[in-house]
Short mmCIF file of N, CA and C in Angstrom, two decimals:
data_model
loop_
_atom_site.label_atom_id
_atom_site.label_comp_id
_atom_site.label_asym_id
_atom_site.label_seq_id
_atom_site.Cartn_x
_atom_site.Cartn_y
_atom_site.Cartn_z
N UNK A 258 111.27 112.68 95.16
CA UNK A 258 109.78 113.01 94.93
C UNK A 258 109.20 111.90 94.17
N UNK A 259 107.81 111.46 94.55
CA UNK A 259 107.13 110.48 93.85
C UNK A 259 105.76 111.08 93.44
N UNK A 260 105.29 110.76 92.29
CA UNK A 260 104.13 111.15 91.52
C UNK A 260 103.28 110.02 90.99
N UNK A 261 102.03 110.16 90.70
CA UNK A 261 101.32 109.27 90.12
C UNK A 261 100.41 110.03 89.01
N UNK A 262 99.74 109.27 88.22
CA UNK A 262 98.80 110.17 87.17
C UNK A 262 97.98 109.28 86.41
N UNK A 263 97.41 109.83 85.43
CA UNK A 263 96.50 109.19 84.53
C UNK A 263 97.12 108.05 83.50
N UNK A 264 98.41 108.17 83.61
CA UNK A 264 99.17 107.03 82.83
C UNK A 264 99.48 105.69 83.68
N UNK A 265 98.79 105.65 84.87
CA UNK A 265 98.65 104.60 85.82
C UNK A 265 100.10 104.24 86.21
N UNK A 266 101.04 105.05 86.36
CA UNK A 266 102.23 104.83 86.77
C UNK A 266 102.71 105.54 87.87
N UNK A 267 103.54 104.99 88.71
CA UNK A 267 104.15 105.70 89.98
C UNK A 267 105.62 106.08 89.45
N UNK A 268 105.83 107.31 89.52
CA UNK A 268 107.14 107.77 89.04
C UNK A 268 107.87 108.45 90.23
N UNK A 269 109.28 108.00 90.35
CA UNK A 269 110.08 108.62 91.23
C UNK A 269 111.28 109.39 90.51
N UNK A 270 111.42 110.70 91.11
CA UNK A 270 112.29 111.77 90.58
C UNK A 270 113.30 112.08 91.51
N UNK A 271 114.34 112.47 91.16
CA UNK A 271 115.51 113.07 91.86
C UNK A 271 115.44 114.55 91.93
N UNK A 272 115.53 115.21 92.82
CA UNK A 272 115.42 116.67 92.74
C UNK A 272 116.45 117.23 91.75
N UNK A 273 116.11 118.10 90.92
CA UNK A 273 117.05 118.71 89.92
C UNK A 273 117.13 117.83 88.66
N UNK A 274 116.52 116.64 88.61
CA UNK A 274 116.61 115.71 87.42
C UNK A 274 115.28 115.95 86.69
N UNK A 275 115.35 116.05 85.28
CA UNK A 275 114.00 116.30 84.56
C UNK A 275 113.17 115.23 84.19
N UNK A 276 113.87 113.92 84.33
CA UNK A 276 112.97 112.87 84.07
C UNK A 276 113.07 111.68 85.12
N UNK A 277 112.13 110.90 85.19
CA UNK A 277 111.89 109.93 86.38
C UNK A 277 113.03 108.96 86.43
N UNK A 278 113.60 108.69 87.55
CA UNK A 278 114.53 107.66 87.88
C UNK A 278 114.17 106.37 87.78
N UNK A 279 112.70 106.16 88.05
CA UNK A 279 112.15 104.95 88.26
C UNK A 279 110.76 105.09 87.86
N UNK A 280 110.15 104.25 87.02
CA UNK A 280 108.71 104.26 86.70
C UNK A 280 108.28 102.89 86.93
N UNK A 281 107.10 102.83 87.93
CA UNK A 281 106.63 101.67 88.40
C UNK A 281 105.17 101.44 87.75
N UNK A 282 105.02 100.22 87.22
CA UNK A 282 103.78 99.95 86.46
C UNK A 282 103.03 99.02 87.13
N UNK A 283 101.55 98.76 87.01
CA UNK A 283 100.89 97.84 87.52
C UNK A 283 99.52 98.16 88.01
N UNK A 284 99.19 99.40 88.20
CA UNK A 284 97.85 99.86 88.35
C UNK A 284 97.04 99.62 87.07
N UNK A 285 95.65 99.42 87.11
CA UNK A 285 94.94 99.28 86.17
C UNK A 285 94.03 100.63 86.07
N UNK A 286 94.02 101.45 86.80
CA UNK A 286 93.57 102.90 86.44
C UNK A 286 94.49 103.91 87.02
N UNK A 287 94.08 105.14 86.94
CA UNK A 287 94.95 106.36 87.19
C UNK A 287 95.23 106.23 88.79
N UNK A 288 96.37 106.66 88.91
CA UNK A 288 97.00 106.72 90.26
C UNK A 288 96.61 108.17 90.78
N UNK A 289 95.96 108.08 91.90
CA UNK A 289 95.19 109.49 92.50
C UNK A 289 96.05 109.98 93.66
N UNK A 290 96.75 109.15 94.29
CA UNK A 290 97.42 109.32 95.52
C UNK A 290 98.65 108.53 95.52
N UNK A 291 99.83 109.24 96.22
CA UNK A 291 100.90 108.44 96.46
C UNK A 291 101.81 109.11 97.45
N UNK A 292 102.71 108.30 98.47
CA UNK A 292 103.32 108.76 99.51
C UNK A 292 104.41 107.75 99.65
N UNK A 293 105.54 108.21 100.19
CA UNK A 293 106.65 107.50 100.76
C UNK A 293 106.38 107.08 102.30
N UNK A 294 106.96 105.84 102.68
CA UNK A 294 106.97 105.54 104.14
C UNK A 294 108.21 106.42 104.66
N UNK A 295 108.20 106.45 106.01
CA UNK A 295 109.15 107.38 106.75
C UNK A 295 110.58 107.20 106.39
N UNK A 296 110.96 105.91 105.99
CA UNK A 296 112.21 105.51 105.63
C UNK A 296 112.50 105.81 104.33
N UNK A 297 111.71 106.18 103.39
CA UNK A 297 111.53 106.22 101.89
C UNK A 297 112.10 105.08 101.22
N UNK A 298 111.69 104.03 101.83
CA UNK A 298 112.09 102.63 101.09
C UNK A 298 110.71 101.94 100.35
N UNK A 299 109.52 102.37 100.85
CA UNK A 299 108.22 101.96 100.30
C UNK A 299 107.49 103.03 99.95
N UNK A 300 106.67 102.87 98.88
CA UNK A 300 105.63 103.78 98.36
C UNK A 300 104.48 103.14 98.38
N UNK A 301 103.27 103.88 98.79
CA UNK A 301 101.97 103.30 98.79
C UNK A 301 101.31 104.16 97.68
N UNK A 302 100.44 103.65 96.83
CA UNK A 302 99.75 104.30 95.71
C UNK A 302 98.39 103.89 95.68
N UNK A 303 97.50 104.84 95.70
CA UNK A 303 95.93 104.58 95.61
C UNK A 303 95.49 104.90 94.28
N UNK A 304 94.63 104.08 93.65
CA UNK A 304 94.24 104.52 92.21
C UNK A 304 92.58 104.70 92.08
N UNK A 305 92.33 105.16 91.16
CA UNK A 305 90.99 105.49 90.69
C UNK A 305 89.82 104.23 90.83
N UNK A 306 90.40 103.05 90.72
CA UNK A 306 89.53 101.70 90.99
C UNK A 306 89.41 101.49 92.28
N UNK A 307 90.13 102.20 93.30
CA UNK A 307 90.02 101.90 94.79
C UNK A 307 91.17 100.92 95.18
N UNK A 308 91.97 100.54 94.30
CA UNK A 308 92.96 99.49 94.69
C UNK A 308 94.34 100.26 95.01
N UNK A 309 94.84 99.75 96.16
CA UNK A 309 96.22 100.34 96.63
C UNK A 309 97.23 99.27 96.50
N UNK A 310 98.27 99.85 96.17
CA UNK A 310 99.67 98.95 95.71
C UNK A 310 100.71 99.51 96.65
N UNK A 311 101.53 98.61 97.37
CA UNK A 311 102.80 98.90 98.02
C UNK A 311 103.91 98.66 97.17
N UNK A 312 104.79 99.32 96.95
CA UNK A 312 105.97 99.24 96.04
C UNK A 312 107.24 99.08 96.99
N UNK A 313 107.98 98.15 96.68
CA UNK A 313 109.48 98.27 97.34
C UNK A 313 110.33 98.82 96.39
N UNK A 314 110.74 100.14 96.65
CA UNK A 314 111.53 100.77 95.85
C UNK A 314 113.10 100.24 95.52
N UNK A 315 113.57 99.59 96.31
CA UNK A 315 114.86 98.90 96.02
C UNK A 315 114.69 97.75 95.08
N UNK A 316 113.71 96.99 95.11
CA UNK A 316 113.48 95.90 94.27
C UNK A 316 112.63 96.30 93.04
N UNK A 317 112.00 97.58 93.11
CA UNK A 317 111.19 98.19 92.07
C UNK A 317 110.03 97.07 91.62
N UNK A 318 109.33 96.63 92.66
CA UNK A 318 108.23 95.82 92.51
C UNK A 318 107.15 95.99 93.47
N UNK A 319 106.01 95.47 93.21
CA UNK A 319 104.83 95.45 94.01
C UNK A 319 104.94 94.36 94.98
N UNK A 320 104.95 94.77 96.31
CA UNK A 320 105.00 93.76 97.30
C UNK A 320 103.67 93.58 97.91
N UNK A 321 102.62 94.28 97.64
CA UNK A 321 101.35 93.92 98.16
C UNK A 321 100.35 94.69 97.40
N UNK A 322 99.23 94.16 97.19
CA UNK A 322 98.03 94.72 96.45
C UNK A 322 96.85 94.62 97.39
N UNK A 323 96.24 95.71 97.74
CA UNK A 323 95.18 95.73 98.79
C UNK A 323 94.06 96.36 98.20
N UNK A 324 92.76 95.63 98.34
CA UNK A 324 91.52 96.03 97.86
C UNK A 324 90.55 96.16 99.19
N UNK A 325 89.55 97.07 98.95
CA UNK A 325 88.62 97.21 100.00
C UNK A 325 87.85 98.38 99.85
N UNK A 326 88.29 99.40 99.13
CA UNK A 326 87.52 100.61 98.90
C UNK A 326 86.70 100.49 97.62
N UNK A 327 85.42 101.05 97.67
CA UNK A 327 84.45 100.89 96.47
C UNK A 327 84.61 101.93 95.58
N UNK A 328 85.48 102.90 95.73
CA UNK A 328 85.52 104.00 94.85
C UNK A 328 87.03 104.47 94.91
N UNK A 329 87.10 105.57 94.18
CA UNK A 329 88.59 106.13 94.08
C UNK A 329 89.25 106.28 95.34
N UNK A 330 90.55 105.87 95.37
CA UNK A 330 91.35 106.15 96.70
C UNK A 330 92.14 107.38 96.21
N UNK A 331 91.88 108.42 97.12
CA UNK A 331 92.37 109.80 96.92
C UNK A 331 93.46 110.39 97.80
N UNK A 332 93.55 109.61 99.02
CA UNK A 332 94.50 110.18 99.93
C UNK A 332 95.00 108.98 100.77
N UNK A 333 96.37 109.21 101.06
CA UNK A 333 97.17 108.19 101.75
C UNK A 333 98.11 108.77 102.45
N UNK A 334 98.36 107.94 103.81
CA UNK A 334 99.48 108.68 104.85
C UNK A 334 99.92 107.57 105.58
N UNK A 335 101.30 107.45 105.72
CA UNK A 335 101.85 106.33 106.54
C UNK A 335 101.88 106.79 108.01
N UNK A 336 101.64 105.85 108.89
CA UNK A 336 101.72 106.00 110.36
C UNK A 336 103.31 106.43 110.60
N UNK A 337 103.41 107.38 111.78
CA UNK A 337 104.85 107.60 111.91
C UNK A 337 105.71 106.46 112.53
N UNK A 338 104.94 105.48 113.13
CA UNK A 338 105.71 104.32 113.71
C UNK A 338 104.94 103.10 113.17
N UNK A 339 105.65 102.19 112.99
CA UNK A 339 105.08 100.88 112.63
C UNK A 339 104.77 100.66 111.26
N UNK A 340 103.96 99.44 111.00
CA UNK A 340 103.70 99.20 109.59
C UNK A 340 102.21 99.34 109.22
N UNK A 341 101.84 100.62 109.54
CA UNK A 341 100.44 101.05 109.22
C UNK A 341 100.59 102.08 108.18
N UNK A 342 99.48 102.14 107.40
CA UNK A 342 98.93 103.45 106.74
C UNK A 342 97.45 103.58 106.59
N UNK A 343 96.95 104.88 106.30
CA UNK A 343 95.72 105.22 106.24
C UNK A 343 95.37 105.57 104.85
N UNK A 344 94.30 105.37 104.35
CA UNK A 344 93.70 105.71 102.96
C UNK A 344 92.15 106.40 103.15
N UNK A 345 92.20 107.34 102.37
CA UNK A 345 90.65 107.95 102.13
C UNK A 345 90.21 107.82 100.76
N UNK A 346 89.00 107.53 100.71
CA UNK A 346 88.35 107.29 99.49
C UNK A 346 87.04 108.08 99.07
N UNK A 347 86.66 108.26 97.82
CA UNK A 347 85.32 108.70 97.49
C UNK A 347 84.18 108.04 98.02
N UNK A 348 84.45 106.72 98.43
CA UNK A 348 83.49 105.89 99.07
C UNK A 348 83.05 106.29 100.32
N UNK A 349 83.64 107.45 100.94
CA UNK A 349 83.31 108.04 102.26
C UNK A 349 83.96 107.27 103.30
N UNK A 350 84.78 106.23 103.13
CA UNK A 350 85.61 105.62 104.26
C UNK A 350 87.05 106.06 104.38
N UNK A 351 87.44 105.88 105.61
CA UNK A 351 88.84 106.05 105.99
C UNK A 351 89.21 104.67 106.35
N UNK A 352 90.25 104.11 105.97
CA UNK A 352 90.71 102.78 106.33
C UNK A 352 92.07 102.87 106.88
N UNK A 353 92.35 102.06 107.82
CA UNK A 353 93.60 101.67 108.44
C UNK A 353 94.07 100.51 107.90
N UNK A 354 95.32 100.25 107.19
CA UNK A 354 95.77 99.07 106.93
C UNK A 354 97.13 98.53 107.67
N UNK A 355 97.19 97.43 107.77
CA UNK A 355 98.35 96.76 108.48
C UNK A 355 99.10 96.01 107.33
N UNK A 356 100.30 96.38 107.22
CA UNK A 356 101.05 95.81 105.94
C UNK A 356 101.48 94.40 106.32
N UNK A 357 101.71 94.18 107.58
CA UNK A 357 102.12 92.83 108.05
C UNK A 357 101.06 91.79 107.87
N UNK A 358 99.93 92.27 108.33
CA UNK A 358 98.59 91.50 108.25
C UNK A 358 98.06 91.29 106.93
N UNK A 359 98.63 92.27 106.04
CA UNK A 359 98.12 92.30 104.45
C UNK A 359 96.64 92.61 104.44
N UNK A 360 96.21 93.49 105.36
CA UNK A 360 94.93 93.98 104.93
C UNK A 360 94.39 95.08 105.93
N UNK A 361 93.11 95.33 105.64
CA UNK A 361 92.53 96.42 106.37
C UNK A 361 92.02 95.95 107.75
N UNK A 362 92.59 96.81 108.77
CA UNK A 362 92.47 96.40 110.30
C UNK A 362 91.21 97.31 110.79
N UNK A 363 90.83 98.50 110.15
CA UNK A 363 89.80 99.22 110.81
C UNK A 363 89.22 100.07 109.46
N UNK A 364 87.99 100.24 109.73
CA UNK A 364 87.28 101.21 108.65
C UNK A 364 86.54 102.28 109.47
N UNK A 365 86.81 103.51 109.26
CA UNK A 365 86.03 104.60 110.03
C UNK A 365 85.23 105.18 109.09
N UNK A 366 83.93 105.23 109.49
CA UNK A 366 82.64 105.71 108.73
C UNK A 366 82.08 106.88 109.43
N UNK A 367 81.60 107.95 108.60
CA UNK A 367 81.05 108.87 109.34
C UNK A 367 81.02 110.28 108.26
N UNK A 368 81.78 110.12 107.29
CA UNK A 368 81.63 111.20 106.30
C UNK A 368 80.47 110.96 105.30
N UNK A 369 79.85 112.08 104.96
CA UNK A 369 78.49 111.92 103.91
C UNK A 369 79.12 111.96 102.50
N UNK A 370 80.10 112.43 102.24
CA UNK A 370 80.78 112.46 100.84
C UNK A 370 82.31 112.02 101.09
N UNK A 371 83.07 111.91 99.88
CA UNK A 371 84.45 111.44 99.83
C UNK A 371 85.41 111.83 101.03
N UNK A 372 86.36 111.06 101.21
CA UNK A 372 87.37 111.42 102.30
C UNK A 372 88.58 111.87 101.41
N UNK A 373 88.83 113.21 101.31
CA UNK A 373 89.71 113.66 100.43
C UNK A 373 91.15 113.93 100.83
N UNK A 374 91.20 113.73 102.29
CA UNK A 374 92.60 113.80 102.98
C UNK A 374 92.50 113.03 104.13
N UNK A 375 93.79 112.44 104.50
CA UNK A 375 93.94 111.70 105.79
C UNK A 375 95.42 111.96 106.23
N UNK A 376 95.46 112.13 107.52
CA UNK A 376 96.90 112.50 108.14
C UNK A 376 96.98 111.88 109.62
N UNK A 377 98.00 111.11 109.82
CA UNK A 377 98.27 110.83 111.20
C UNK A 377 98.85 112.09 112.07
N UNK A 378 98.52 111.95 113.29
CA UNK A 378 99.25 112.88 114.18
C UNK A 378 100.65 112.52 114.39
N UNK A 379 101.51 113.58 114.82
CA UNK A 379 102.79 113.19 114.88
C UNK A 379 103.27 112.11 115.91
N UNK A 380 102.61 112.10 116.98
CA UNK A 380 102.57 111.05 117.90
C UNK A 380 102.06 109.53 117.47
N UNK A 381 101.15 109.51 116.51
CA UNK A 381 100.72 108.33 116.09
C UNK A 381 99.37 107.88 116.81
N UNK A 382 98.84 108.64 117.70
CA UNK A 382 97.78 108.33 118.43
C UNK A 382 96.39 108.55 117.71
N UNK A 383 96.32 109.55 116.77
CA UNK A 383 95.25 109.81 116.17
C UNK A 383 95.31 109.90 114.59
N UNK A 384 94.12 109.80 113.82
CA UNK A 384 94.20 109.98 112.40
C UNK A 384 93.08 111.05 112.07
N UNK A 385 93.43 111.82 111.35
CA UNK A 385 92.62 112.90 110.78
C UNK A 385 91.96 112.61 109.49
N UNK A 386 90.70 112.73 109.29
CA UNK A 386 90.12 112.75 107.89
C UNK A 386 89.31 114.12 107.69
N UNK A 387 89.62 114.42 106.38
CA UNK A 387 89.06 115.74 105.93
C UNK A 387 88.06 115.35 104.73
N UNK A 388 86.84 115.53 104.82
CA UNK A 388 85.74 115.16 103.85
C UNK A 388 85.21 116.11 102.86
N UNK A 389 84.82 115.68 101.72
CA UNK A 389 84.24 116.79 100.79
C UNK A 389 82.75 117.22 101.30
N UNK A 390 82.38 116.65 102.62
CA UNK A 390 81.19 117.11 103.17
C UNK A 390 81.43 118.38 104.02
N UNK A 391 82.79 118.81 104.16
CA UNK A 391 83.08 119.95 104.73
C UNK A 391 83.30 119.62 106.28
N UNK A 392 83.55 118.38 106.66
CA UNK A 392 83.79 118.02 108.05
C UNK A 392 85.26 117.59 108.08
N UNK A 393 85.93 117.85 109.25
CA UNK A 393 87.02 117.24 109.65
C UNK A 393 86.88 116.40 110.75
N UNK A 394 87.34 115.21 110.93
CA UNK A 394 87.16 114.34 111.88
C UNK A 394 88.48 113.96 112.32
N UNK A 395 88.65 113.78 113.84
CA UNK A 395 89.77 113.41 114.40
C UNK A 395 89.50 112.01 115.04
N UNK A 396 90.21 110.93 114.71
CA UNK A 396 89.72 109.59 115.18
C UNK A 396 90.79 109.07 116.12
N UNK A 397 90.41 108.52 117.23
CA UNK A 397 91.39 107.86 118.25
C UNK A 397 91.64 106.53 117.94
N UNK A 398 92.92 106.12 117.54
CA UNK A 398 93.30 104.80 116.96
C UNK A 398 93.33 103.87 117.89
N UNK A 399 93.55 104.15 119.21
CA UNK A 399 93.40 103.17 120.34
C UNK A 399 92.10 102.59 120.72
N UNK A 400 91.18 103.63 120.77
CA UNK A 400 89.65 103.40 121.13
C UNK A 400 88.98 103.09 119.97
N UNK A 401 89.39 103.48 118.74
CA UNK A 401 88.71 103.06 117.44
C UNK A 401 87.49 103.72 117.21
N UNK A 402 87.50 105.21 117.78
CA UNK A 402 86.11 105.86 117.51
C UNK A 402 86.62 107.30 117.44
N UNK A 403 85.44 108.00 117.05
CA UNK A 403 85.59 109.41 116.79
C UNK A 403 85.74 110.28 118.06
N UNK A 404 87.03 111.12 117.89
CA UNK A 404 87.23 111.97 119.05
C UNK A 404 86.79 113.27 119.01
N UNK A 405 86.57 113.90 117.84
CA UNK A 405 86.31 115.25 117.70
C UNK A 405 85.85 115.45 116.11
N UNK A 406 84.94 116.38 115.93
CA UNK A 406 84.47 116.68 114.66
C UNK A 406 84.36 118.19 114.48
N UNK A 407 84.93 118.70 113.36
CA UNK A 407 84.77 120.17 113.23
C UNK A 407 83.92 120.28 111.89
N UNK A 408 82.78 120.92 111.89
CA UNK A 408 81.96 121.23 110.89
C UNK A 408 82.19 122.58 110.09
N UNK A 409 81.45 122.72 108.98
CA UNK A 409 81.29 123.71 108.23
C UNK A 409 82.60 124.37 107.72
N UNK A 410 83.47 123.37 107.21
CA UNK A 410 84.79 123.83 106.58
C UNK A 410 84.41 123.97 105.18
N UNK A 411 84.81 124.94 104.44
CA UNK A 411 84.53 125.12 103.19
C UNK A 411 85.53 124.30 102.38
N UNK A 412 85.00 123.52 101.62
CA UNK A 412 85.96 122.32 100.87
C UNK A 412 86.43 122.90 99.48
N UNK A 413 87.76 122.97 99.41
CA UNK A 413 88.20 123.03 98.12
C UNK A 413 88.85 121.66 97.65
N UNK A 414 88.53 121.10 96.49
CA UNK A 414 88.92 119.80 96.15
C UNK A 414 90.37 119.38 96.15
N UNK A 415 91.30 120.36 96.06
CA UNK A 415 92.66 120.15 96.06
C UNK A 415 93.47 120.63 97.23
N UNK A 416 92.71 121.21 98.35
CA UNK A 416 93.31 121.41 99.49
C UNK A 416 93.52 120.21 100.42
N UNK A 417 94.64 120.27 100.99
CA UNK A 417 94.92 119.20 101.96
C UNK A 417 95.12 119.75 103.46
N UNK A 418 94.83 118.97 104.39
CA UNK A 418 94.80 119.41 105.74
C UNK A 418 96.34 118.81 106.26
N UNK A 419 96.94 119.45 107.03
CA UNK A 419 98.14 119.05 107.54
C UNK A 419 97.91 119.01 109.18
N UNK A 420 98.68 118.19 109.76
CA UNK A 420 98.70 118.16 111.27
C UNK A 420 100.00 118.49 111.81
#
């Protein structure tokens, strides 16, 4: 299990162990979201300052620092295949990042308030964004455009949408 928090750390826990087996430092603000890649070798963490950091767990070090969000990064998800991940932010944007290219390859705009959750479809063709504006949007990754939008969803700040 991996966590982040106000202490600006990313902590890795083994199930059943009361203390962290690894504690990673480097963020300058609170860590607001964190997730493993599919192989559980890399962790991406988003911070209150909008910065994202990729951590190599075997080396226990930052391998990439990515910037681009103008506000808190509050949601991250790895693509089921390849070297990509998505991030949602209170700046209202959903971004797709290419780890190999070391940067953002696409920014999806369309929410009126922060993007509180993001999730790739299991087949990797779409990415979903859930906004604090009460909208859920499904984006086509190949075409780079909005596929579908559902409105009037009552938003609870700590709810997450799963695919």
